[in-house]
PDB file of C-alpha atoms in Angstrom:
ATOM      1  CA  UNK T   1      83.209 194.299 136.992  1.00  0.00           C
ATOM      2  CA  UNK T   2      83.407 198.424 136.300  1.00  0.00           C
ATOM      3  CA  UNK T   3      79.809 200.005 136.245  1.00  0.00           C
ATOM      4  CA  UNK T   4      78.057 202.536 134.991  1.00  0.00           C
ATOM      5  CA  UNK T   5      77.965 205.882 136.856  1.00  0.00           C
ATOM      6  CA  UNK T   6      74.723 207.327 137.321  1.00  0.00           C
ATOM      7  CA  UNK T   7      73.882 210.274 134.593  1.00  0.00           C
ATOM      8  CA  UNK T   8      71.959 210.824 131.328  1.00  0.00           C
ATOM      9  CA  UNK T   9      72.699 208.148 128.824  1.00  0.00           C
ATOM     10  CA  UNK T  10      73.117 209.546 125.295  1.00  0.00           C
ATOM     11  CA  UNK T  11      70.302 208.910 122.594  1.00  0.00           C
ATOM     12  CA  UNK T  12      70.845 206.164 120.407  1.00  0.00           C
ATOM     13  CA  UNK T  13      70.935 208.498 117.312  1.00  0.00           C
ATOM     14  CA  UNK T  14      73.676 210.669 118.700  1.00  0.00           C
ATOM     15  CA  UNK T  15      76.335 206.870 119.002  1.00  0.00           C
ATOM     16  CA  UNK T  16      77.618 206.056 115.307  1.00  0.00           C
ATOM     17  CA  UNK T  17      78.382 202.050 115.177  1.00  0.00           C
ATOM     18  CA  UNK T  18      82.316 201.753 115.812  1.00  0.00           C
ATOM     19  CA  UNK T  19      84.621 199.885 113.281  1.00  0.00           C
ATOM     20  CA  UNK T  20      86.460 196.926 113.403  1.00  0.00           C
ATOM     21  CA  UNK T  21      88.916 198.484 115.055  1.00  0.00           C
ATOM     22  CA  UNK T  22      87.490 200.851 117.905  1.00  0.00           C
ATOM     23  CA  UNK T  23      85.589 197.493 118.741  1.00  0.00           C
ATOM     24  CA  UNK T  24      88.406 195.540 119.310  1.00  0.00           C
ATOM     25  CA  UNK T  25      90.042 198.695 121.707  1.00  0.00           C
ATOM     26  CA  UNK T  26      86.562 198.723 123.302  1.00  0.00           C
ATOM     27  CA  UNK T  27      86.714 195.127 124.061  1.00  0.00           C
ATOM     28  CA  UNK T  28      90.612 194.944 125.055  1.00  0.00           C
ATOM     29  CA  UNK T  29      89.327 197.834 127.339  1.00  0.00           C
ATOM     30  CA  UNK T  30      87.003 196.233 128.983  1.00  0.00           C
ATOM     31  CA  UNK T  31      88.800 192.958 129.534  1.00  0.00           C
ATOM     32  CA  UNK T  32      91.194 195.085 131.701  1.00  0.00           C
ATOM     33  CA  UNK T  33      88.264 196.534 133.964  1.00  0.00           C
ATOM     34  CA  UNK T  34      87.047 195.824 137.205  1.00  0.00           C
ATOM     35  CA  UNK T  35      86.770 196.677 140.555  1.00  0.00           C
ATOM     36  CA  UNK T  36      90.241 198.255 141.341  1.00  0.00           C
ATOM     37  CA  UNK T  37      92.827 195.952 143.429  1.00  0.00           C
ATOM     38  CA  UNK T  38      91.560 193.570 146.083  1.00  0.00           C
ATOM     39  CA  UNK T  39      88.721 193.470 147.181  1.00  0.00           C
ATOM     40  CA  UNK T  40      85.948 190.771 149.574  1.00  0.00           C
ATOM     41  CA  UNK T  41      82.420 190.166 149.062  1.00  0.00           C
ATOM     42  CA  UNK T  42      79.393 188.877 151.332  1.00  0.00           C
ATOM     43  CA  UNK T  43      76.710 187.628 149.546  1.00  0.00           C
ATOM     44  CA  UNK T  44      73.308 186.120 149.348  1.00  0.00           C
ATOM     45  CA  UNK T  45      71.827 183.528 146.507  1.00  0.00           C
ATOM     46  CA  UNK T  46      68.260 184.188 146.665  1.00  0.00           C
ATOM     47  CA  UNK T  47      66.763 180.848 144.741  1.00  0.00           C
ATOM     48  CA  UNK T  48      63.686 181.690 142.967  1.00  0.00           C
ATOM     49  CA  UNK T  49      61.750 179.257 141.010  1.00  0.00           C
ATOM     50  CA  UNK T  50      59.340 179.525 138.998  1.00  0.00           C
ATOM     51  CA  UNK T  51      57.283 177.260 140.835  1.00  0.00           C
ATOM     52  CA  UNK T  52      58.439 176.336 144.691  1.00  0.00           C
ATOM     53  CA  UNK T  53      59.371 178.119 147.354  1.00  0.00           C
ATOM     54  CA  UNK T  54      62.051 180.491 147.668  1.00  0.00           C
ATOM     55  CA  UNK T  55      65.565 179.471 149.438  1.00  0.00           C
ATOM     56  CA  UNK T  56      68.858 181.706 150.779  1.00  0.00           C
ATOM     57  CA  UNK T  57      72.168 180.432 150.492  1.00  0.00           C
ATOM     58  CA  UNK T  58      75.349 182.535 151.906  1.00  0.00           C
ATOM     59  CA  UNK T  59      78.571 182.973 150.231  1.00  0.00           C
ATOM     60  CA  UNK T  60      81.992 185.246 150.273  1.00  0.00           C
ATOM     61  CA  UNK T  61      84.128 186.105 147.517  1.00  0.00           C
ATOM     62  CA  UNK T  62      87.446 187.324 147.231  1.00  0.00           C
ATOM     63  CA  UNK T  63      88.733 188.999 144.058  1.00  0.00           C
ATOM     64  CA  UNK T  64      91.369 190.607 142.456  1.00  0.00           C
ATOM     65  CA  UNK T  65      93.430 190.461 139.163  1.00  0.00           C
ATOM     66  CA  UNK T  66      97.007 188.730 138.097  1.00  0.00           C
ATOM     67  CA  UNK T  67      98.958 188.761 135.142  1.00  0.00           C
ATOM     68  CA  UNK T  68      95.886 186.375 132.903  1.00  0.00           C
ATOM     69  CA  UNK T  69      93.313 188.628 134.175  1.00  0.00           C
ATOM     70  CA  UNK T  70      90.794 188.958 137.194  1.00  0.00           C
ATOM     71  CA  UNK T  71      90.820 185.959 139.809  1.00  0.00           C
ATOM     72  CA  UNK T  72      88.556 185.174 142.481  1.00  0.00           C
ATOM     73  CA  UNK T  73      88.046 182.289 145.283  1.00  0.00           C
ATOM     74  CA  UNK T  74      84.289 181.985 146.058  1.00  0.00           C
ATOM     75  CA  UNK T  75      82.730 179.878 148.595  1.00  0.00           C
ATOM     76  CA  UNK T  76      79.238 179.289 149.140  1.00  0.00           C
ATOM     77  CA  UNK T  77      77.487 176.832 152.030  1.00  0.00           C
ATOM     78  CA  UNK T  78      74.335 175.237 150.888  1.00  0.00           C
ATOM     79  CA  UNK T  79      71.360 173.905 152.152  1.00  0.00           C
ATOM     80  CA  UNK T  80      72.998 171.129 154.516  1.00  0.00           C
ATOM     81  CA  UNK T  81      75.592 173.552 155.809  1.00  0.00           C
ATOM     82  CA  UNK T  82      78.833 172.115 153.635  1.00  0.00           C
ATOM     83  CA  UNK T  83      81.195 174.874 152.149  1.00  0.00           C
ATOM     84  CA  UNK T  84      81.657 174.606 148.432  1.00  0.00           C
ATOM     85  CA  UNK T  85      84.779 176.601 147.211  1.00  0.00           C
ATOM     86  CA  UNK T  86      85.827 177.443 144.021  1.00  0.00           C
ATOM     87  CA  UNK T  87      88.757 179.191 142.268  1.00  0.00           C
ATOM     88  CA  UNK T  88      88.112 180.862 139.024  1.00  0.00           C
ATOM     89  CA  UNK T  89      90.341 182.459 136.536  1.00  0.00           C
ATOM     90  CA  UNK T  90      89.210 184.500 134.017  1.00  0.00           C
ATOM     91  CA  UNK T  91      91.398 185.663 131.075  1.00  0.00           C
ATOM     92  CA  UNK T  92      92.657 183.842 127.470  1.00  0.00           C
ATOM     93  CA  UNK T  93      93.708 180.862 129.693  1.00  0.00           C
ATOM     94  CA  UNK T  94      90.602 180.775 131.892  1.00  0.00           C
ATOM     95  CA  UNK T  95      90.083 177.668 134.052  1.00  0.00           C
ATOM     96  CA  UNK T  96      88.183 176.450 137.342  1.00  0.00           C
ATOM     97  CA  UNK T  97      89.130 174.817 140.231  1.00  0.00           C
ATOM     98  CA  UNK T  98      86.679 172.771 142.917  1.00  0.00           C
ATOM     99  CA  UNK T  99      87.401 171.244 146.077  1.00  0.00           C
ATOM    100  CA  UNK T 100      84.961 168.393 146.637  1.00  0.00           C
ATOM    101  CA  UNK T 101      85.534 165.637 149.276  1.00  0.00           C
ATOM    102  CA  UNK T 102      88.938 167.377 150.483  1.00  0.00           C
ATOM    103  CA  UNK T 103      90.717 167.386 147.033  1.00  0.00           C
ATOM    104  CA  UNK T 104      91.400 170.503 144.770  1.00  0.00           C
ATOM    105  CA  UNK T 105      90.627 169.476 141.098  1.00  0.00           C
ATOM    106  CA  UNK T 106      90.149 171.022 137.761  1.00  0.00           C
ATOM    107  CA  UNK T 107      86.715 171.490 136.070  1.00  0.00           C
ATOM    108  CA  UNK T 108      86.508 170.317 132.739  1.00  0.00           C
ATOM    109  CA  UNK T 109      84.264 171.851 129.907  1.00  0.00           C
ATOM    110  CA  UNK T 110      82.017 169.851 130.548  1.00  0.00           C
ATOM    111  CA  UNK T 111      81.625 170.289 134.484  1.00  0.00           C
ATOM    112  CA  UNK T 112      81.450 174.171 134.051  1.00  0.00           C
ATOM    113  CA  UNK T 113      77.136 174.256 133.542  1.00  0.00           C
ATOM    114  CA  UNK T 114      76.542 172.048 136.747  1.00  0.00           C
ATOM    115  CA  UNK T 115      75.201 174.362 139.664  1.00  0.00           C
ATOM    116  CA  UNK T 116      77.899 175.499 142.264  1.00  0.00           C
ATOM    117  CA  UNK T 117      75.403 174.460 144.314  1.00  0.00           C
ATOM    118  CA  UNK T 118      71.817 172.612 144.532  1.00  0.00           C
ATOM    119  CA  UNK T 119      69.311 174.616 143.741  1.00  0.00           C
ATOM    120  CA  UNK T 120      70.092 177.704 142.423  1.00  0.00           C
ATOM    121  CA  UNK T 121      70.686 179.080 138.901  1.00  0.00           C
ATOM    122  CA  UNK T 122      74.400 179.615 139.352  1.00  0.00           C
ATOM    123  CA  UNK T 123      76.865 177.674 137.681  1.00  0.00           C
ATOM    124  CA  UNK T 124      80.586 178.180 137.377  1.00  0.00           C
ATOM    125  CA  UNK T 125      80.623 179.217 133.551  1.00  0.00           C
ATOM    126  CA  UNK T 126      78.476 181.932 134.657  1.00  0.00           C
ATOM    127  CA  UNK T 127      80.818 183.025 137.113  1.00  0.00           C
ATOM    128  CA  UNK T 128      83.659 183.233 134.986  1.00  0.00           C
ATOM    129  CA  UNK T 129      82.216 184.406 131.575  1.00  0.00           C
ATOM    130  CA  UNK T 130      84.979 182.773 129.304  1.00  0.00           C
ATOM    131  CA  UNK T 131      82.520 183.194 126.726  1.00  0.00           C
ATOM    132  CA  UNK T 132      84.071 187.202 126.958  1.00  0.00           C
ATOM    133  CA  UNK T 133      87.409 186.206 126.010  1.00  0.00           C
ATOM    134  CA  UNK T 134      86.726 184.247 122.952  1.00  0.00           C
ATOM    135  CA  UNK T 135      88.661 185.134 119.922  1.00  0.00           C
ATOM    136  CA  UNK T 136      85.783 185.325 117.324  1.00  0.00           C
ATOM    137  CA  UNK T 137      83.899 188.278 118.566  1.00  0.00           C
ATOM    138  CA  UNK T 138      81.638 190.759 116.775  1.00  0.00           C
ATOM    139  CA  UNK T 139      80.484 193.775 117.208  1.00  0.00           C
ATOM    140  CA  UNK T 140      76.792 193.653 116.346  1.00  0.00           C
ATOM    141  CA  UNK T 141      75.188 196.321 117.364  1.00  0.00           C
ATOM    142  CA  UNK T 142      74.078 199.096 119.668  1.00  0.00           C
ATOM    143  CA  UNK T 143      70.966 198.437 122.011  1.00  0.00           C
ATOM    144  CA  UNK T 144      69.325 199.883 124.435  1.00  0.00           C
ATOM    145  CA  UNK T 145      69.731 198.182 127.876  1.00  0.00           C
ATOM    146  CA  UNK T 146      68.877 198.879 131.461  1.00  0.00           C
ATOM    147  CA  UNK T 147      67.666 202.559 129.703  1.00  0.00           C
ATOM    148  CA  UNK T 148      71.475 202.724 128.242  1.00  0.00           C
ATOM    149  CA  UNK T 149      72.877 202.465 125.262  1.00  0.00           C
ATOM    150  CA  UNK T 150      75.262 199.559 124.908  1.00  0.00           C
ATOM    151  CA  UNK T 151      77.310 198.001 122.110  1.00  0.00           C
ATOM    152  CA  UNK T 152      76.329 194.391 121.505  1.00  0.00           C
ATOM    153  CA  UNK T 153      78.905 191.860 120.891  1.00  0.00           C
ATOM    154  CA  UNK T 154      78.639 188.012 119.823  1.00  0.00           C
ATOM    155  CA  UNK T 155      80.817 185.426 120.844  1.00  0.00           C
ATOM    156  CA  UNK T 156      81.418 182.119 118.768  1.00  0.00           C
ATOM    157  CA  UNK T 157      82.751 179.493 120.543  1.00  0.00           C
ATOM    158  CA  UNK T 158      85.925 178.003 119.981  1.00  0.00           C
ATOM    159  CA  UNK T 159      86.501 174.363 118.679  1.00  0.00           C
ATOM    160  CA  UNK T 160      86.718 172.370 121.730  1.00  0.00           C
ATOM    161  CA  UNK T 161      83.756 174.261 123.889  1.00  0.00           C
ATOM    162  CA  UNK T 162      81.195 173.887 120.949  1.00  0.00           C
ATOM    163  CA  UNK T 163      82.590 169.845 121.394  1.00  0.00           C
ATOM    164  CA  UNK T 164      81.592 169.670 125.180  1.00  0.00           C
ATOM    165  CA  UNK T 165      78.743 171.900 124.630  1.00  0.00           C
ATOM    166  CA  UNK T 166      76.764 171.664 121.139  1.00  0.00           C
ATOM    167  CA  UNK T 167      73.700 173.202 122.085  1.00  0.00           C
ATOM    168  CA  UNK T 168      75.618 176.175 122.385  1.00  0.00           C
ATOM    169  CA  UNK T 169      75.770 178.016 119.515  1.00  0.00           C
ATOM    170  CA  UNK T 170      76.822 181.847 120.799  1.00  0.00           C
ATOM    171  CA  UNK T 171      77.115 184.171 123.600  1.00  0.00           C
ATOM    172  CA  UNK T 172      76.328 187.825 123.681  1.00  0.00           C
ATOM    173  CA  UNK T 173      77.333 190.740 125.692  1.00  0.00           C
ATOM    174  CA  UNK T 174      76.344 193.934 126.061  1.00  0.00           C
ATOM    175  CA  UNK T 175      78.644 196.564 127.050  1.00  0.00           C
ATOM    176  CA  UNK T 176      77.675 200.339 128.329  1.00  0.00           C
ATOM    177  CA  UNK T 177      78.679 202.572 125.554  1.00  0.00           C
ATOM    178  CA  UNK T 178      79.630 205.605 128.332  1.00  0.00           C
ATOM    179  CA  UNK T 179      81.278 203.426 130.625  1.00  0.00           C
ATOM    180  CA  UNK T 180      82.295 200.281 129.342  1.00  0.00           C
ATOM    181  CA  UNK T 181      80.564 198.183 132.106  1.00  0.00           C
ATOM    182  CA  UNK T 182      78.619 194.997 131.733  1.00  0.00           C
ATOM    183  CA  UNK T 183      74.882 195.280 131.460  1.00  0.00           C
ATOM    184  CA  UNK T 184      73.544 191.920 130.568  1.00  0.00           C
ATOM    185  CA  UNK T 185      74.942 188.606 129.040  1.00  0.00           C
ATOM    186  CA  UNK T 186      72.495 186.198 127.092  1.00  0.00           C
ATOM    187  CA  UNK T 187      73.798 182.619 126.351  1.00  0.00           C
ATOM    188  CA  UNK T 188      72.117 181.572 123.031  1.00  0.00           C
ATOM    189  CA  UNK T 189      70.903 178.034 121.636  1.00  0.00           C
ATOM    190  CA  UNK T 190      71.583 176.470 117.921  1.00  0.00           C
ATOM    191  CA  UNK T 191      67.340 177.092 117.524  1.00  0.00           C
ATOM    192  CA  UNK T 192      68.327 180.779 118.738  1.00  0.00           C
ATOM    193  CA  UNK T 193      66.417 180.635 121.747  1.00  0.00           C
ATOM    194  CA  UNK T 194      68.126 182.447 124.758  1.00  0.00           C
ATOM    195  CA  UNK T 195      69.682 179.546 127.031  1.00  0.00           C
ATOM    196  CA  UNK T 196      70.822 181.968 129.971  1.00  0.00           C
ATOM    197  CA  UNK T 197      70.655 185.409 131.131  1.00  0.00           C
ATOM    198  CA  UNK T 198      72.985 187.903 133.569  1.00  0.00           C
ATOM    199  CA  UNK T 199      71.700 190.895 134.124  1.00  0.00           C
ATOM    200  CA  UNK T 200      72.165 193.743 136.058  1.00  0.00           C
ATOM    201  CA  UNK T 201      69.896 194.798 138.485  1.00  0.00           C
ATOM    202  CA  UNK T 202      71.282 197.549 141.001  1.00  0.00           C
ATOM    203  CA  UNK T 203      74.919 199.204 141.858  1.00  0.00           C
ATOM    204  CA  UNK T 204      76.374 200.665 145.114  1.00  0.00           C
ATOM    205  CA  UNK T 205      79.188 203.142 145.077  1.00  0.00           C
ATOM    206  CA  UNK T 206      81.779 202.499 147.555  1.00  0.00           C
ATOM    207  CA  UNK T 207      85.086 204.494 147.969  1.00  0.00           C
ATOM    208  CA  UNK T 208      84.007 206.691 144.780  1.00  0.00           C
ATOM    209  CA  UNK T 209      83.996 203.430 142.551  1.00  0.00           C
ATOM    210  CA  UNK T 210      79.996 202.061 141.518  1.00  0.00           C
ATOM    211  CA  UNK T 211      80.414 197.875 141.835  1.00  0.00           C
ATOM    212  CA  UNK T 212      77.293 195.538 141.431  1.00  0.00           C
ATOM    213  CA  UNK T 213      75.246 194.908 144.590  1.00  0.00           C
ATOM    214  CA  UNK T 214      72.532 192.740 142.551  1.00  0.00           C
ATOM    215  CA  UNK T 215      72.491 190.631 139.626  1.00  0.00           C
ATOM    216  CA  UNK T 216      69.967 187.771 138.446  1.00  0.00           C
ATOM    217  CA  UNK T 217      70.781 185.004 137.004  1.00  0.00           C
ATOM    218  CA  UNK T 218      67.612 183.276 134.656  1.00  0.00           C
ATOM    219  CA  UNK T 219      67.391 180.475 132.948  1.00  0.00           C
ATOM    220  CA  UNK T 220      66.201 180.524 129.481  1.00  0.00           C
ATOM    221  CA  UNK T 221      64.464 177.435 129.295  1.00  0.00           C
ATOM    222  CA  UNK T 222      62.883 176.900 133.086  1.00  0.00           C
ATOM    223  CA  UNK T 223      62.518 180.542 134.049  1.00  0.00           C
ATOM    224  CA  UNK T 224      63.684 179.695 137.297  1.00  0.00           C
ATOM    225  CA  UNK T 225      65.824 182.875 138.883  1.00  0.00           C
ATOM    226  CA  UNK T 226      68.637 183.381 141.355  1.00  0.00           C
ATOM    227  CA  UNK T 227      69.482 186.523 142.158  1.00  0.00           C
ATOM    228  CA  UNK T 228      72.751 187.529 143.821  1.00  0.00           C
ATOM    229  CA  UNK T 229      72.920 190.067 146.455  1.00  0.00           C
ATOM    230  CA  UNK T 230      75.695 191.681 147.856  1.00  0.00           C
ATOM    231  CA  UNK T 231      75.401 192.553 151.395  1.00  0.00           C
ATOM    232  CA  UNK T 232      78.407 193.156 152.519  1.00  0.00           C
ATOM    233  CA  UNK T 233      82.476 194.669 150.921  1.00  0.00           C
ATOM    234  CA  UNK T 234      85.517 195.597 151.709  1.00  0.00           C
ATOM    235  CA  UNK T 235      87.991 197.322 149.265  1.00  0.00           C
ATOM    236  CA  UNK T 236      91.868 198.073 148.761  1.00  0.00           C
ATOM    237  CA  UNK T 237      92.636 195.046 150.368  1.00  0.00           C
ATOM    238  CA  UNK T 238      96.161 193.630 150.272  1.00  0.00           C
ATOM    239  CA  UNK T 239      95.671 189.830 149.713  1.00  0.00           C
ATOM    240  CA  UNK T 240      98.394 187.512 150.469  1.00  0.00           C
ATOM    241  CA  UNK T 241      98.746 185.580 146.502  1.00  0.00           C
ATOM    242  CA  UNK T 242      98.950 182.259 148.149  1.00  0.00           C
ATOM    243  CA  UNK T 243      94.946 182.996 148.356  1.00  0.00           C
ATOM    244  CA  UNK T 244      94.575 182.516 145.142  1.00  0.00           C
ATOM    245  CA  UNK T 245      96.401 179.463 144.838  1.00  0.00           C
ATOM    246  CA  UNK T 246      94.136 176.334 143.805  1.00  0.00           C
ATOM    247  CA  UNK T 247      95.631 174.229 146.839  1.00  0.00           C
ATOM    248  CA  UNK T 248      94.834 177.651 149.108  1.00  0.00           C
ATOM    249  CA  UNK T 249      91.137 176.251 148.330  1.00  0.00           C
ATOM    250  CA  UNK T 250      91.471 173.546 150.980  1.00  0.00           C
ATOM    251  CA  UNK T 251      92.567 176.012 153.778  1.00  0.00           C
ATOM    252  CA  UNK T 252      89.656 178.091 155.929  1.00  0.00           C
ATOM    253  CA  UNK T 253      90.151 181.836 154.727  1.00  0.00           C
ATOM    254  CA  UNK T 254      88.391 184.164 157.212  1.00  0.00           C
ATOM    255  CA  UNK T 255      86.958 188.034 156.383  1.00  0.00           C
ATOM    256  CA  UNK T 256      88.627 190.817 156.705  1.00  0.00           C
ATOM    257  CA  UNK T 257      88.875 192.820 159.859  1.00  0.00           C
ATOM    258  CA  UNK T 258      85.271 194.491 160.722  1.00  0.00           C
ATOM    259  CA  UNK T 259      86.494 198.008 160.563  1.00  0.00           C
ATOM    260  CA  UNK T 260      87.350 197.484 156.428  1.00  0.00           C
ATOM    261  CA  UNK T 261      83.860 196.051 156.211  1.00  0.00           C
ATOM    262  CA  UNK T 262      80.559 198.103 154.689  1.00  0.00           C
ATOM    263  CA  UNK T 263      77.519 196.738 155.450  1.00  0.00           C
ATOM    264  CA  UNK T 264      75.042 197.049 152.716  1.00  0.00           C
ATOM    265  CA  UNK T 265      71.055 197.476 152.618  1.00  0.00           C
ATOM    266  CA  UNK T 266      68.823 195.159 151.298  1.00  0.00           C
TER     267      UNK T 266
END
């Protein structure tokens, strides 16, 4: 995910609303961002509910891009110590894959709300954000998020998601209007309410390129919170492509050597 660079963001008088067409480049351009090549994650899921107390799970990612768009295997270990590994693609043709009980498999529609793990707010739809490569998209607006301007487009979803998933009625991203980076997602209900929320929350630059070291993750409806923090990264890696294979999901991956690795700050 590209992020904003730190400087002053324009007023929201001085951005005209762009037409049909600049919002189409601006959301073809964005589609193609990201953090440049390969790259490997460490990362916490900080559980916070509303009521209870809070919980830490540990995870790794690794991420990069193919011909469909970006791709990453992500594993996280919850509460009981058992990995849980998943392979998402993002892109026009996005799709999920799972190993559970030593088989790779496909997640449906359907399966793509469940948590990737027990207790925390993080599901694999909200991992992949297919909701950003739906054809009917709008540009609403401009808003003012995170202090920044950012345009606001609205997702409809497409025949068989809005099957699987009725009480879904739209998706909404908004998009820095100096950078092109994602600020904050909302995941919207048929009454309107807000369902789901990204946001966010801090960046770290690394190797001259700002990437997210925090986001949260709330639900709409229970206000419960997980917030993921990134504690540790390692760029311009050179991945073997088998990684990313959905059968590569059943094979132990380990880091990268420590001398790539950056160890991050709370």
């Amino acid at each position: 995910m590209a992020a904003p660079a730190a400087s002053s963001p324009p007023e929201l008088s001085q951005i005209g609303k762009p037409d049909a067409v600049e919002a189409a480049r601006i959301l073809d351009q964005f589609r193609r961002s990201g953090i440049a090549g390969e790259y490997y994650l460490e990362f916490e899921l900080r559980a916070l509910p509303r009521r209870g107390e809070e919980r830490v799970f540990n995870g790794r990612l690794w991420g990069g891009r193919n011909e469909q768009g970006a791709i990453n295997r992500i594993e996280v270990v919850d509460g009981d110590g058992r990995k849980h590994r998943l392979l998402v693609q993002n892109g026009a043709h996005a799709a999920v894959w799972r190993l559970a009980e030593a088989r790779v498999s496909p997640l449906g529609i359907a399966a793509l709300f469940a948590p990737v793990i027990p207790g925390v707010e993080v599901t694999a739809f909200d991992l992949q954000m297919p909701f950003l490569y739906w054809p009917d998209a709008v540009l609403q607006s401009i808003n003012r998020i995170l202090g920044r301007p950012a345009h606001a487009f609205l997702f409809r979803p497409p025949a068989g998601f809005a099957a699987e998933h009725p009480e879904v009625a739209a998706a909404r991203a908004f998009l820095d209007t100096q950078f092109n980076a994602l600020l904050r997602t909302e995941l919207i209900g048929r009454d309107g309410k807000i369902l789901k929320t990204f946001s966010l929350v801090s960046l770290k630059t690394v190797d001259k390129q700002p990437v997210p070291k925090s986001v949260d993750f709330l639900n709409g409806i229970t206000r419960d919170k997980t917030r993921l923090q990134v504690r540790g990264i390692a760029l311009n890696l050179d991945l073997a492509p088998s990684l990313f294979e959905p059968a590569a999901l059943a094979e132990e991956i380990g880091p990268p050597a420590v001398a790539k690795m950056l160890r991050l700050d709370p």
